[in-house]
Coordinates of C-alpha atoms and ligand atoms in Angstrom, one line a residue:
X1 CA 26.1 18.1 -24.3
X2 CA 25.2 15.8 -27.0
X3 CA 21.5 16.0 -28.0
X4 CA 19.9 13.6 -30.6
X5 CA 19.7 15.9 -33.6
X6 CA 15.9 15.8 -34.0
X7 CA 16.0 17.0 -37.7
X8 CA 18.2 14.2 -39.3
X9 CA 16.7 11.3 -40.8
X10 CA 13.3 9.6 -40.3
X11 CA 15.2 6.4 -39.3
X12 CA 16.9 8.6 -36.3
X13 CA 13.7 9.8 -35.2
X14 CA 11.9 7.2 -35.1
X15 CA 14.5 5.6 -32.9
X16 CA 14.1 8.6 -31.0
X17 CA 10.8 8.1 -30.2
X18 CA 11.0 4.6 -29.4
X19 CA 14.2 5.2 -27.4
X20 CA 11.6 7.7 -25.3
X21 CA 8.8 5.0 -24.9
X22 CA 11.4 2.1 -24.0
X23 CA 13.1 4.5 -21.0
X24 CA 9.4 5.5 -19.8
X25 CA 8.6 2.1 -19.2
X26 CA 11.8 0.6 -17.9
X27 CA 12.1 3.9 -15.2
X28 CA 8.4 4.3 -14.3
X29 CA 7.3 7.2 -16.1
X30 CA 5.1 5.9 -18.4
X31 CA 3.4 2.1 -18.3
X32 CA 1.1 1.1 -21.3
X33 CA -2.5 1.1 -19.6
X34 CA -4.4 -1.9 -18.2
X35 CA -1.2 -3.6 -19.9
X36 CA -1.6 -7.0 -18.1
X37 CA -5.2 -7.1 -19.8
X38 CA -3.3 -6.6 -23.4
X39 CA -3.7 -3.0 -22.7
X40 CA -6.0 -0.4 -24.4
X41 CA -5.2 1.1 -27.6
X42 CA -3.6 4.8 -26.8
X43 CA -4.1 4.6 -23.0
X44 CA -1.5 5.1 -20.7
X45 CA -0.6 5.1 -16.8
X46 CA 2.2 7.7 -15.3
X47 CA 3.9 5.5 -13.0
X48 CA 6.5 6.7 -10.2
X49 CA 8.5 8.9 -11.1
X50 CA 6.0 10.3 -14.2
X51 CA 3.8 11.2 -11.7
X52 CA 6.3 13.7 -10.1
X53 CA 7.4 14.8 -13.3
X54 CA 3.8 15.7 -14.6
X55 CA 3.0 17.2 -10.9
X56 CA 6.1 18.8 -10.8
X57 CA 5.1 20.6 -14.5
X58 CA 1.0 21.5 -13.0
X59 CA 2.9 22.8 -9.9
X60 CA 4.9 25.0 -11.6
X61 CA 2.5 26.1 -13.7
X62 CA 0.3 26.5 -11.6
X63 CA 2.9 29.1 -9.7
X64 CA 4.0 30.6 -12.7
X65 CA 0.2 31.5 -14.1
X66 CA -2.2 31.6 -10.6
X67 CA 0.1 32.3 -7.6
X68 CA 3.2 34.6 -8.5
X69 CA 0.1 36.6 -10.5
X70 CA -2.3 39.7 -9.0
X71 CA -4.7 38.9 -11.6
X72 CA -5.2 35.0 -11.6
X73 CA -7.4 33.1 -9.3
X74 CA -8.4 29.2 -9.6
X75 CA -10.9 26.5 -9.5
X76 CA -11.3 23.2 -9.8
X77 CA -14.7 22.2 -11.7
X78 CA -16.3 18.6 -11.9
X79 CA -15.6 16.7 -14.9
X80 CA -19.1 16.1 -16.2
X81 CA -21.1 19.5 -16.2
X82 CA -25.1 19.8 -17.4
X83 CA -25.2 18.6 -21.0
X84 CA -26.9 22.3 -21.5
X85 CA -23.4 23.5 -21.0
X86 CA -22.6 21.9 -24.3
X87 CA -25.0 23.3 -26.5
X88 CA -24.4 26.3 -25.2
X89 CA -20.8 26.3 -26.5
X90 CA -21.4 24.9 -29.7
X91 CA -19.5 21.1 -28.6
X92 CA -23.0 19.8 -29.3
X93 CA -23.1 20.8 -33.1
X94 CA -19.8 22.0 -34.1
X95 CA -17.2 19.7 -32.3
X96 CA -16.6 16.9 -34.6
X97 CA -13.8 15.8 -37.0
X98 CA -14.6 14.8 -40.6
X99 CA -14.4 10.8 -40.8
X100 CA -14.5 8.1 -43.3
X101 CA -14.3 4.3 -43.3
X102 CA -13.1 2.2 -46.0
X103 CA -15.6 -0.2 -47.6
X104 CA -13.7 -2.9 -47.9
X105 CA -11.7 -3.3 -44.6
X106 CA -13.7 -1.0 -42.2
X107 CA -10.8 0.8 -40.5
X108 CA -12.0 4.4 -39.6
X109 CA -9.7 7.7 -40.4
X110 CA -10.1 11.0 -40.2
X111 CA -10.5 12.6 -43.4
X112 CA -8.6 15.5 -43.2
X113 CA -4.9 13.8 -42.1
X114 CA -5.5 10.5 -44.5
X115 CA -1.9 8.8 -44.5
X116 CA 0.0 9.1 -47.9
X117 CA 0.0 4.9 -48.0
X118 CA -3.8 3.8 -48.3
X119 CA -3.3 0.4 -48.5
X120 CA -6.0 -1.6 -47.8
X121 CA -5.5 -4.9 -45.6
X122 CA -8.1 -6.4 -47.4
X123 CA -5.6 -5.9 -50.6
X124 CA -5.7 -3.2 -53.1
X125 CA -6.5 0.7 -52.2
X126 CA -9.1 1.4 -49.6
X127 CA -12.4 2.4 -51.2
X128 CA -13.5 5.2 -48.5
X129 CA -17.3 6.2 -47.8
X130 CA -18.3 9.8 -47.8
X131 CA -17.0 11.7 -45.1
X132 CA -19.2 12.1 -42.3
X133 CA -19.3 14.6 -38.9
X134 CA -18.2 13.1 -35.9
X135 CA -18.6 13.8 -32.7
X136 CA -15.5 13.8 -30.3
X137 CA -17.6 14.2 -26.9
X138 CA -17.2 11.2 -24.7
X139 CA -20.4 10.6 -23.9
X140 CA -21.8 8.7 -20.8
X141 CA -24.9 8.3 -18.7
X142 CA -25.3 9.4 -15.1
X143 CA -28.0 7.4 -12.9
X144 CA -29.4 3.9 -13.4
X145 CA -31.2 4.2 -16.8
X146 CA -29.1 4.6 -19.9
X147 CA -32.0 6.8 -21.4
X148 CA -31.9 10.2 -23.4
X149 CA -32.6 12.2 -20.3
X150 CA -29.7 10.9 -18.7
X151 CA -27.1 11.3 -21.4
X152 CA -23.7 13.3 -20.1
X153 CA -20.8 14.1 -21.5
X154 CA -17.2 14.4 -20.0
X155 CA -15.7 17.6 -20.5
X156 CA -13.9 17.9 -23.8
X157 CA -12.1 20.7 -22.8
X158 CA -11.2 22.3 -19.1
X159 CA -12.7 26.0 -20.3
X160 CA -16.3 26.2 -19.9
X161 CA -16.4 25.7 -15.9
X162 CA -14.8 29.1 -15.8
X163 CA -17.3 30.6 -18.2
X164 CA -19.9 29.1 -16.5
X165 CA -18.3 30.1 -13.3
X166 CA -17.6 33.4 -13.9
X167 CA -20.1 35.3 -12.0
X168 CA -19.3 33.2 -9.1
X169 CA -15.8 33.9 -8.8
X170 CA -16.8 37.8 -10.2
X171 CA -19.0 37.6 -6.8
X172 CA -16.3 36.3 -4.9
X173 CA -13.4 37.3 -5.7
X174 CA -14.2 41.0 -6.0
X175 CA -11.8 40.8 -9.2
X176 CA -11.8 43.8 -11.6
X177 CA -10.9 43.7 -15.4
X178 CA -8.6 42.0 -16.6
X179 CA -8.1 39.3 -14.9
X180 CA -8.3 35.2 -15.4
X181 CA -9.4 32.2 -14.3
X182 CA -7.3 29.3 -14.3
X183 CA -7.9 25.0 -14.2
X184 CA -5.8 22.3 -14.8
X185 CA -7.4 19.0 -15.1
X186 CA -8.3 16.0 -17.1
X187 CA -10.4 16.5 -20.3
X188 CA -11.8 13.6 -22.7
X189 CA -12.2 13.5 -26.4
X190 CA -12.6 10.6 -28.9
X191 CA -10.2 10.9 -31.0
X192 CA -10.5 9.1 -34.2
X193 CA -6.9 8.5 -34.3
X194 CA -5.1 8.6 -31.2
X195 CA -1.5 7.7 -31.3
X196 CA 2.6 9.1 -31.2
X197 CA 2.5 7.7 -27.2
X198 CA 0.9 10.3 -24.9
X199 CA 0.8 13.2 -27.6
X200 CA -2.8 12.2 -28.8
X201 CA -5.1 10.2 -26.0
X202 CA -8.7 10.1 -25.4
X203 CA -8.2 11.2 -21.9
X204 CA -5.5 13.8 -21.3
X205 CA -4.9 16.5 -19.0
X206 CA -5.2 20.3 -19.5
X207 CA -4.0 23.4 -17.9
X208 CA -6.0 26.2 -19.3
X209 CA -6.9 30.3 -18.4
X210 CA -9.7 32.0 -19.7
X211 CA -8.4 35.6 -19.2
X212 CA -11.3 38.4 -19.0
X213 CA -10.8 41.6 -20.9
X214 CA -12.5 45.0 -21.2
X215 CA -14.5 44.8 -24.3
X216 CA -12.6 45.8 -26.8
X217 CA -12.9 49.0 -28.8
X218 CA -10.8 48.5 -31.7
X219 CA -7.8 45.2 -32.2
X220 CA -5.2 47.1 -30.1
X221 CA -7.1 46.8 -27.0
X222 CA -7.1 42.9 -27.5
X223 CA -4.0 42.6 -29.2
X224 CA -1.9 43.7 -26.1
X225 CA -3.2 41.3 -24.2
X226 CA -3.2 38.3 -26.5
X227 CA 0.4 39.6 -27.1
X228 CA 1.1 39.7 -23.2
X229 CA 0.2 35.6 -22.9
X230 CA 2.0 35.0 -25.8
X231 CA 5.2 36.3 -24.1
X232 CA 4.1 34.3 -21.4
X233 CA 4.2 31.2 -22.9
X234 CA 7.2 31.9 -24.3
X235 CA 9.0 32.5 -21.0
X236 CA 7.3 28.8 -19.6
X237 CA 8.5 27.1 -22.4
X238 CA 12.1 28.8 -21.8
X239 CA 12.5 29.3 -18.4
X240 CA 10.6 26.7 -16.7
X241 CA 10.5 23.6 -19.2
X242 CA 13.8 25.0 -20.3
X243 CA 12.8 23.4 -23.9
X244 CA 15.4 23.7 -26.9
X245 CA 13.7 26.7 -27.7
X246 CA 15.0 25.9 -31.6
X247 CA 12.5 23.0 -31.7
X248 CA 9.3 25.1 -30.9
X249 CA 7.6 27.4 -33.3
X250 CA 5.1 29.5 -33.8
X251 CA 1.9 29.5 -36.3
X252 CA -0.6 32.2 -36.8
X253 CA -3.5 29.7 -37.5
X254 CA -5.9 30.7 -40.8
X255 CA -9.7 31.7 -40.7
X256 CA -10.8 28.6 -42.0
X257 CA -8.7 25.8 -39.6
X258 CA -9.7 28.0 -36.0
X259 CA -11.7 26.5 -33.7
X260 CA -15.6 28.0 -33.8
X261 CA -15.3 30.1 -30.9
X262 CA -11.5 31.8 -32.0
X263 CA -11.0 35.0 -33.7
X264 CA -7.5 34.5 -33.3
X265 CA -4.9 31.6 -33.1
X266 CA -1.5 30.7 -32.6
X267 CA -0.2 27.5 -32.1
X268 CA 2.9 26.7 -30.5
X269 CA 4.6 23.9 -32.4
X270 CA 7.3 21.5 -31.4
X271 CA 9.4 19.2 -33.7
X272 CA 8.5 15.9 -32.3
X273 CA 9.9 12.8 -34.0
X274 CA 7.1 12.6 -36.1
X275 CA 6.5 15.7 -37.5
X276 CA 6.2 19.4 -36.0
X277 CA 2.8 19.3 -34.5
X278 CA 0.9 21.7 -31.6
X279 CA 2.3 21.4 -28.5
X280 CA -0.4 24.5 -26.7
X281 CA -2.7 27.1 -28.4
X282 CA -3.5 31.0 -27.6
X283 CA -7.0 31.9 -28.7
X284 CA -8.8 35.0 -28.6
X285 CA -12.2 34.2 -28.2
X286 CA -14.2 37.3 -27.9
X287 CA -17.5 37.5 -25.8
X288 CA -18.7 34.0 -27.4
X289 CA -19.1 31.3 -24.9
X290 CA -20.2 34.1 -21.8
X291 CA -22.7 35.7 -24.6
X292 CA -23.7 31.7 -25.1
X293 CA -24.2 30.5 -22.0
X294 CA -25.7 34.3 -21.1
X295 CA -28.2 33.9 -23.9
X296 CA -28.9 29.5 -23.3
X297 CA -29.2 30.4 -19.1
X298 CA -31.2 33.7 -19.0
X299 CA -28.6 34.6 -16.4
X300 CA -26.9 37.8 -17.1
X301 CA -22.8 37.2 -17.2
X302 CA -22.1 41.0 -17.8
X303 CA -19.2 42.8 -16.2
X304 CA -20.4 46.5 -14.6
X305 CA -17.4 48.9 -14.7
X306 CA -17.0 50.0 -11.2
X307 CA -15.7 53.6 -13.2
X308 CA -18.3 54.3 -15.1
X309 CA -20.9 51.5 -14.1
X310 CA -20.9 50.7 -17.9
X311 CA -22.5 47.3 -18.3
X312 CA -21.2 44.7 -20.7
X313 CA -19.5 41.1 -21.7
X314 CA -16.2 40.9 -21.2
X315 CA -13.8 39.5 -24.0
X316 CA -11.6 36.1 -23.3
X317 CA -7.9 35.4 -24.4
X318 CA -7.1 31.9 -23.3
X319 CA -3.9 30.2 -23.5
X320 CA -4.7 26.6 -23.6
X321 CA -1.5 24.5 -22.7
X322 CA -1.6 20.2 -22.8
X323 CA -0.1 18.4 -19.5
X324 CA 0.6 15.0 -21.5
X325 CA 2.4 17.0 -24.8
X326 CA 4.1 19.1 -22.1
X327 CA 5.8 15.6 -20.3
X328 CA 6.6 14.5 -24.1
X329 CA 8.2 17.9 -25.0
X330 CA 10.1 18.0 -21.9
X331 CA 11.2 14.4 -22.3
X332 CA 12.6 14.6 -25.8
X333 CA 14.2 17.6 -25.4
X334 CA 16.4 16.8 -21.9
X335 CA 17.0 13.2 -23.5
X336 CA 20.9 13.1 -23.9
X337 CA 23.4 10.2 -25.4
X338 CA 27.0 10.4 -25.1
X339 CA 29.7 8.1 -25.0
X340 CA 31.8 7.1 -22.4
X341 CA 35.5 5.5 -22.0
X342 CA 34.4 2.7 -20.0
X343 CA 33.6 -0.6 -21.6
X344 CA 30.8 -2.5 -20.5
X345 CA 30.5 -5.8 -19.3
X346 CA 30.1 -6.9 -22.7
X347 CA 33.3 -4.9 -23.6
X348 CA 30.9 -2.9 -25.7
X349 CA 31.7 1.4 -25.8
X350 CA 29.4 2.7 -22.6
X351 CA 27.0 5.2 -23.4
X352 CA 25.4 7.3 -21.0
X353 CA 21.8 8.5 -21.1
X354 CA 20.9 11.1 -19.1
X355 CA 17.9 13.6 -18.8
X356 CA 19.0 17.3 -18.2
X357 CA 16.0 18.2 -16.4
X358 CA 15.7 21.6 -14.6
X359 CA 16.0 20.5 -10.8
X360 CA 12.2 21.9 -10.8
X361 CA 11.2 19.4 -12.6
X362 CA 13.3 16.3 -11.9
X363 CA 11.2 13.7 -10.0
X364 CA 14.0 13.2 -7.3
X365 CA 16.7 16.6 -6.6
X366 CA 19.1 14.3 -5.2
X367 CA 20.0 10.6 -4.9
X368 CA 21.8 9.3 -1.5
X369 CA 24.4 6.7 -1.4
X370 CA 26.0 4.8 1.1
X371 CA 29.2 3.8 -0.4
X372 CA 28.7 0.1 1.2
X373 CA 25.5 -1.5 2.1
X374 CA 27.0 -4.4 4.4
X375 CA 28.5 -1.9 6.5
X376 CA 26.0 -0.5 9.3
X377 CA 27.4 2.8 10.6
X378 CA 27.7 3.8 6.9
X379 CA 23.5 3.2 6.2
X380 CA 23.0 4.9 9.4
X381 CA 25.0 7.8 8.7
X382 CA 23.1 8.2 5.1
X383 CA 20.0 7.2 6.0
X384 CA 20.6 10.3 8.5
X385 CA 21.1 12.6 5.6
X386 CA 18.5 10.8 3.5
X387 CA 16.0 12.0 5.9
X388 CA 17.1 15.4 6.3
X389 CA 17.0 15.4 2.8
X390 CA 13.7 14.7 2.7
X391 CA 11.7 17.1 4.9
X392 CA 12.6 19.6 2.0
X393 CA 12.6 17.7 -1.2
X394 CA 11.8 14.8 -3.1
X395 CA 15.4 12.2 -2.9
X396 CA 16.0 8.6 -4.1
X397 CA 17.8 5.9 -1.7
X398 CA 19.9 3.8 -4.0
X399 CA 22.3 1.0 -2.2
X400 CA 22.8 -1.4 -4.9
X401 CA 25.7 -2.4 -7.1
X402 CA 29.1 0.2 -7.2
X403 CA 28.5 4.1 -7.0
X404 CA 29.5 4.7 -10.7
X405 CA 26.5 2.0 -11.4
X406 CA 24.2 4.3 -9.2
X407 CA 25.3 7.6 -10.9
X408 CA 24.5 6.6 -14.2
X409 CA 21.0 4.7 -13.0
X410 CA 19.9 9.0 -11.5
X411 CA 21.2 10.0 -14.7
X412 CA 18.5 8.3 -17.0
X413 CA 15.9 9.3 -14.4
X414 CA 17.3 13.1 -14.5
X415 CA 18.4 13.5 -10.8
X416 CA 20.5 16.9 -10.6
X417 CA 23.0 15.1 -7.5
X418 CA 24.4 12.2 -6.2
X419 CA 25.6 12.2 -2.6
X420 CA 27.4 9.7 -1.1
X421 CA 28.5 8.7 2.0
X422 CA 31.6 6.8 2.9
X423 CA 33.9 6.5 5.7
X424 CA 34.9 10.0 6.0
X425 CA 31.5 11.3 6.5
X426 CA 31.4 9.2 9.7
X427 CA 35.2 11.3 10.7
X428 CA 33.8 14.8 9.5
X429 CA 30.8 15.1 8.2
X430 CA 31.7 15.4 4.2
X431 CA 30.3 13.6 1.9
X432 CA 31.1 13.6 -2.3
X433 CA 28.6 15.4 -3.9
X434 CA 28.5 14.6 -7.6
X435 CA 26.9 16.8 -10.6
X436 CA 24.4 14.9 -13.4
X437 CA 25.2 17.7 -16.1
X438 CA 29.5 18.0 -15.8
X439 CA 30.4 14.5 -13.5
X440 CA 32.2 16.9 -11.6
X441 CA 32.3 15.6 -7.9
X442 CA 33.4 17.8 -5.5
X443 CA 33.5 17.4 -1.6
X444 CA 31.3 19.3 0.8
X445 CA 29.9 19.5 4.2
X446 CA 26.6 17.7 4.4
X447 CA 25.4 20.2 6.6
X448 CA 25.5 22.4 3.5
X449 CA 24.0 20.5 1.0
X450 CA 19.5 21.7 1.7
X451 CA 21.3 25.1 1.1
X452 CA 22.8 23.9 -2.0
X453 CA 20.3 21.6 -3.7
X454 CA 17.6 24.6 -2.8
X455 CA 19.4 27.3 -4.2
X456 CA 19.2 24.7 -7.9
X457 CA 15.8 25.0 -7.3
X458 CA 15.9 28.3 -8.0
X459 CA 17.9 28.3 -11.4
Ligands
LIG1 N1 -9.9 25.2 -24.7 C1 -9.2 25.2 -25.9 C2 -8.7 23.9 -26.3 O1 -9.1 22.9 -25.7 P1 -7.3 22.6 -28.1 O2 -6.3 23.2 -29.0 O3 -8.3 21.7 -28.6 O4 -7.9 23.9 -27.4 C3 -5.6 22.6 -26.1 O5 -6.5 21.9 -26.9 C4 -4.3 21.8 -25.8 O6 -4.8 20.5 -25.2 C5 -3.6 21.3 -27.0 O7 -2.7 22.3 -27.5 C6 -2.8 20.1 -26.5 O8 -1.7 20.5 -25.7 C7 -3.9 19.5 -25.6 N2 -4.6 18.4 -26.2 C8 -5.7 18.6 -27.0 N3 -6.2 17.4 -27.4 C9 -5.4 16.4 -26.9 C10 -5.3 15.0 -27.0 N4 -6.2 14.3 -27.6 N5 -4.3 14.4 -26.3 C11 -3.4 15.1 -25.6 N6 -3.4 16.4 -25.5 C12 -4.4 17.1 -26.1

């Protein structure tokens, strides 16, 4: 396998990264938003087969951290909650990044990540104004009148509906301690500088679980739960996004750069082209947003221990993991280059890109070809296993240009098998079922293949 070493030069990464944007766009994963308008800086649409991949990730996750789990349940909260809900949490006071703006040429930057070149456009050094708080809510207005009392604010994060919601589900659900809560969905913040493709948006996508805890009577009763989602991650990032596990990292986050609510923080960091950044967090965040929202609603959010009828807040440990940085991750590491004997059309080396996806995640599991288009019986005989195909999983139709072409058009887009159908397959049913990761084409009954391509959906 020959994988773009991430760590080289600046010059190779950058390439990498554009090498990522240009393949988005030219195989529908990723447009650049409202793009016949010019676009809009930092905002971008999943197209066809993005959209798979990026269900396919909530899907599993969603398995992974709710379903295959006694202690998970979900919900799915609106977007825009009671603006109450955000002073409650602190959003309203303390969720703000520190900006300036130069005097000169008025572009605005955060002033804690101020680029190492500060030239101006307006020539000469920017001359920056004191740093003032901003506010990253997104803020809106619901009803006709744009007035004070009908300010809103989309959700900057996915996590307070479960606070919020936690007696309900208590009520509900019948749940004892511990267990979680679980969301995925979109979140909006303002970022002063968005940028580095989907990594940093204004509207992005979350999957989150606020996981409810005994209160704790010393660190080891918290500890072993924090500890429990951290292995958790861990084994998503392995064994599910399958990630080059030598690109991710973990950082115990100080005092002084946690998030108001946290006690505790680790990032998880991935070596992106530009620079090793946070790919998801794990926060513990004690008993301070259901003590908030206890003490701003006069409703009680306490817990009573069915053993001893004890009465109290429960504690949260929330692993808090990014849809959008999840696709990018997942992109960069399965990206693959290698060279191939053939000569082009140009008589230029070939080189094959190709996406080692986990079949889990690969938009299609398997491409059918008919190895002529002009010839009838052939399409009907594929189009036959096309559609058997399909009643279990996602598969591509492909009947343009030679087979070879075909193979290596599934291989940028990830898809695990190509099957194709020729003359033979009319005489006894086999057709050539050929492997994205080796080449290796083998021939097998198509009768066999659901069993086959399922059991890859298991790896
Ligand atoms: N509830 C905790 C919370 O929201 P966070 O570290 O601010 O914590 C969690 O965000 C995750 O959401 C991040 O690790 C990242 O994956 C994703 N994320 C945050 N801001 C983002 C943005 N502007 N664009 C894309 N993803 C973002």
């Amino acid at each position: 396998m020959n994988m773009p070493n991430l760590s080289t030069s600046a010059n190779a990464s950058a390439d990498l990264m554009e090498k990522i944007v240009s393949l988005a766009k030219r195989r529908g994963f990723v447009f650049p938003g409202s793009e016949i308008y010019g676009g809009l800086a930092n905002s971008w649409d999943y197209g066809p087969l993005g959209v798979e991949l990026k269900n396919n990730i909530k899907n599993l996750w969603w398995k992974r951290f709710v379903q295959q789990r006694d202690d998970m349940v979900g919900v799915d909260a609106a977007l825009v909650m009671n603006p109450k809900v955000w002073a409650a949490s602190g959003h309203l006071a303390t969720f703000t990044d520190p900006l300036v703006e130069c005097k000169k040429c008025n572009e605005r930057m955060r002033a804690d990540n101020l680029p190492e070149d500060l030239k101006c456009t307006k020539g000469g050094q920017h001359e920056f104004t004191e740093a003032k708080q901003f506010n990253l809510m997104l803020k809106t207005f619901l009803g006709p009148a744009e007035d004070d009392a009908n300010v809103a604010y989309f959700r900057p994060e996915t996590a307070q509906a479960m606070f919020v919601q936690f007696k309900n589900v208590l009520t509900t659900t019948r749940k004892q301690l511990p267990f979680g809560i679980a969301q995925v969905g979109k979140s909006f913040r303002n970022e002063i500088t968005p940028g580095n493709f989907v990594f940093r948006t204004r509207e992005f996508e979350q999957m989150e679980v606020e996981y409810f805890i005994p209160q704790p009577k010393s660190d080891e009763d918290w500890n072993k739960y924090f500890e429990m989602w951290r292995v958790e991650m861990n084994k998503w990032l392995s064994d599910d996004l399958k990630l080059n596990m030598d690109s991710v990292h973990e950082a115990e986050i100080p005092e002084a750069d946690r998030a108001h609510y946290s006690k505790r923080t680790i990032d998880f960091e991935f070596d992106y082209p530009f620079g090793r950044k946070e790919l998801y967090g794990l926060a513990y965040r004690g008993d301070y947003d259901l003590k908030s929202h206890q003490d701003a609603s006069g409703e009680s959010l306490e817990y009573t221990d069915p053993h001893t009828n004890e009465k109290y807040l429960p504690h949260v440990i929330e692993p808090s993991l990014g849809v959008d940085r999840s696709v990018l991750a997942v992109l960069l590491s399965h990206y693959h280059e290698d060279p191939v004997e053939s000569k082009d059309s140009t008589g230029q080396a070939a080189t094959r890109i190709w996406l080692s996806l986990p079949a889990k995640l690969a938009p299609y599991k398997a491409a059918v070809f008919p190895l002529l288009k002009n010839k009838p019986e052939l399409v009907a005989k594929a189009r036959e296993i096309y559609d058997e195909l399909r009643k279990h999983f996602n598969v591509a139709w492909d009947d343009r240009g030679n087979v070879g072409k075909r193979y290596y058009s599934q291989d940028e887009i990830g898809t695990p098998y190509g099957i194709t159908v020729d003359f033979d397959t009319l005489e006894d049913n086999t057709v050539t079922i050929r492997h994205r990761n080796t080449m290796e084409q083998e021939r097998m009954n198509a009768s066999d293949l659901v069993a086959r391509i399922k059991s890859k959906l298991e790896d």
